[in-house]
Amino acid sequence: MFKKLLDRGDFIGIEGETFRTQVGEPSVKVTSLTVLSKAIRPLPAVKVDEDGNVHDAFTDPELRYRQRYVDLVVNPDVKKTFVARSTIIRKIREVFDAKGWMEVDTPVLQSIPGGAAARPFITHHNALDIPLYLRIANELYLKRLIVGGFDGVYEFSRNFRNEGMDRTHNPEFTVMELYVAYQDYHWMMETTENLFGELAQAVHGTTEIPLGEHTINFAPPYARVTMRDAILEHTGVDIDGLDEAGLRQACKAQGIETDDSMGRGKLIDELFGEKCEHHYIQPTFIMDYPTDMSPLTKVHRDKPGYTERFELMINGTEVANAYSELNDPLDQRARFEEQVKLADRGDDEAMFIDHDFLRALEYGMPPTSGIGIGIDRLVMMMTNQTSIQEVLFFPQMRPESFETSAGNADFSSLGVPEAWAEHLVAAGFTTPGDVLGAKPTQVHQRLNGFRKKNKLDVPALSLEEVTAWYSDAESPAS
RNA sequence: GACCUGGUAGCUCAGCUGGUUAGAGCAUCUCACUUUUAAUGAGAGGGUCCUGGGUUCGAGUCCCAGCCGGGUCACCA
């Protein structure tokens, strides 16, 4: 009897005594039942049998991402992924707060999009009448706070980059940046591997985590490989002692396309990106990047031409990027000027000069190590996902187009009785066109079914009545 | 941006070399049954075959263009 009035997706409230049925199923002897809310759209009917096989799964990626609410209701594993994401973020805060580092907020709207090399989203501030950029990174602001005397600051930063989208890139994404004074990148490597070990434990209770066909071992310590050794191992090219022309030659020999705007650093980066990166499945620190690829990084203490920088590679993807921060204002100014030269040469990713940031450094910044961790990618690694869309609730999609819905009055043009007009939208007919687009029998059945379920106090419709709407529609339309 | 691939019922999918009225399972509705662990039986309803052109006696199927996904690449240190 209730079954006739209730649908999948309805919310109900019940009162009654709990008991067990003869077969032992916990049950409630219901004495009163209230419909709390009514579903007027059917949920996909996903079923799981006793062997764990899923039948009629809701799997179309487009529908899943556009209607994540349905995905979450119907696919329990999806929910688990997002719970894991939350666990990871909470655990990072826990670990950092325990060390006395402070969570901070810095501007999302910036007049100079600094701290990384990427194409920004541009917007405009009316009152100041200036262009503003959505941040591509928050690095330079956190360093200003180190100048200001905080010894450890971190921020979960939503960054925006106006570039391509693919399995590992979404236009907005989250990076956790941490800066700690009086430390260097060796210390940061230890801090990172220890953190990741703890995160794996927090999510899975173990440090061995499946990822596609591999098992990733997050237990510290991680391998440390210099960029020179990585390239030497996978291409046989020794970048030490090769000048720009030599590197260009080496790239060509490896089948890598180059152009004249590429400087030495860019060429080395191409060699690594094309030939080496994908080999690093287990967590590996790639260390010591060439100076001209790393304009914000301190020069290496005993390797000229290199910087104290590392990236953490997992499953062939960059997950974190860290430095001994460049705190020499004169060197920093010179590096920015190099970037300007690259820009003049045609490199559209070269950094802008941030004069205020230079001024801050001139007041004195202690030696500091900083790291940026790609939270979305980290969550992918820890939840066995290969697409960033699976770890973002609402990944960016091209917008859907909806037909604009009509007011109730519009239905009267069809000759729909006034008492019925208000119910048509609720029954799923948003425009007169929706009604006319359906067959009279279909409309008749759906509306009367809707009336019965919701116990509407309006007269039932006859098929003749509904059919008449169609002929009425023809005369005013012509 | 380039190439590959897909879009058929609420969901998951068939649909051959172009051929009558486009099918199945689940979901929905009706009736029967009173049997819990996806799936009791019988019956019914439900389709802009993504959109628009074209070829053809005839298009879900072939061609062109477009829209929206997915994949690969480019781009993204």
GROMACS .gro file of N, CA and C (backbone and C1' of nucleotides) in nm, chain A residues 44 46 54-65 71 74-75 390, chain B residues 11-13 69:
model
   82
   44PRO      N    1   1.911   0.599  -1.122
   44PRO     CA    2   1.952   0.475  -1.188
   44PRO      C    3   1.949   0.360  -1.088
   46VAL      N    4   2.111   0.075  -0.971
   46VAL     CA    5   2.233  -0.004  -0.968
   46VAL      C    6   2.215  -0.116  -0.867
   54VAL      N    7   2.852  -0.584  -1.029
   54VAL     CA    8   2.760  -0.471  -1.038
   54VAL      C    9   2.678  -0.482  -1.166
   55HIS      N   10   2.548  -0.469  -1.151
   55HIS     CA   11   2.458  -0.475  -1.266
   55HIS      C   12   2.401  -0.338  -1.295
   56ASP      N   13   2.388  -0.306  -1.423
   56ASP     CA   14   2.327  -0.180  -1.463
   56ASP      C   15   2.393  -0.062  -1.394
   57ALA      N   16   2.525  -0.062  -1.390
   57ALA     CA   17   2.598   0.045  -1.323
   57ALA      C   18   2.576   0.178  -1.393
   58PHE      N   19   2.591   0.284  -1.317
   58PHE     CA   20   2.581   0.419  -1.372
   58PHE      C   21   2.722   0.460  -1.408
   59THR      N   22   2.762   0.443  -1.535
   59THR     CA   23   2.904   0.451  -1.570
   59THR      C   24   2.940   0.559  -1.671
   60ASP      N   25   2.844   0.615  -1.742
   60ASP     CA   26   2.876   0.714  -1.845
   60ASP      C   27   2.950   0.832  -1.782
   61PRO      N   28   3.078   0.854  -1.820
   61PRO     CA   29   3.157   0.957  -1.751
   61PRO      C   30   3.093   1.095  -1.760
   62GLU      N   31   3.034   1.125  -1.873
   62GLU     CA   32   2.974   1.257  -1.887
   62GLU      C   33   2.862   1.278  -1.785
   63LEU      N   34   2.774   1.179  -1.774
   63LEU     CA   35   2.665   1.190  -1.678
   63LEU      C   36   2.718   1.190  -1.535
   64ARG      N   37   2.818   1.108  -1.509
   64ARG     CA   38   2.872   1.099  -1.374
   64ARG      C   39   2.933   1.232  -1.330
   65TYR      N   40   3.005   1.301  -1.420
   65TYR     CA   41   3.071   1.425  -1.380
   65TYR      C   42   2.972   1.542  -1.377
   71ASP      N   43   2.587   1.033  -0.914
   71ASP     CA   44   2.703   0.945  -0.904
   71ASP      C   45   2.728   0.906  -0.758
   74VAL      N   46   2.454   0.676  -0.601
   74VAL     CA   47   2.432   0.546  -0.661
   74VAL      C   48   2.560   0.459  -0.663
   75ASN      N   49   2.677   0.525  -0.660
   75ASN     CA   50   2.805   0.453  -0.666
   75ASN      C   51   2.885   0.472  -0.537
  390GLU      N   52   3.825   1.220  -1.129
  390GLU     CA   53   3.771   1.130  -1.028
  390GLU      C   54   3.796   1.178  -0.886
  489C        P   55   1.951   0.781  -1.870
  489C      O5'   56   2.006   0.652  -1.796
  489C      C5'   57   2.073   0.662  -1.671
  489C      C4'   58   2.117   0.526  -1.624
  489C      C3'   59   2.199   0.447  -1.724
  489C      O3'   60   2.336   0.483  -1.719
  489C      C1'   61   2.027   0.310  -1.642
  490U        P   62   2.428   0.464  -1.847
  490U      O5'   63   2.437   0.306  -1.864
  490U      C5'   64   2.508   0.228  -1.769
  490U      C4'   65   2.504   0.083  -1.809
  490U      C3'   66   2.546   0.055  -1.953
  490U      O3'   67   2.687   0.052  -1.965
  490U      C1'   68   2.347  -0.063  -1.905
  491C        P   69   2.755   0.076  -2.106
  491C      O5'   70   2.700  -0.049  -2.188
  491C      C5'   71   2.663  -0.037  -2.321
  491C      C4'   72   2.585  -0.159  -2.358
  491C      C3'   73   2.565  -0.182  -2.506
  491C      O3'   74   2.681  -0.243  -2.561
  491C      C1'   75   2.360  -0.213  -2.395
  547G        P   76   3.171   1.871  -2.308
  547G      O5'   77   3.157   1.718  -2.269
  547G      C5'   78   3.269   1.633  -2.279
  547G      C4'   79   3.223   1.492  -2.257
  547G      C3'   80   3.337   1.394  -2.246
  547G      O3'   81   3.380   1.385  -2.112
  547G      C1'   82   3.185   1.320  -2.410
   0.00000   0.00000   0.00000
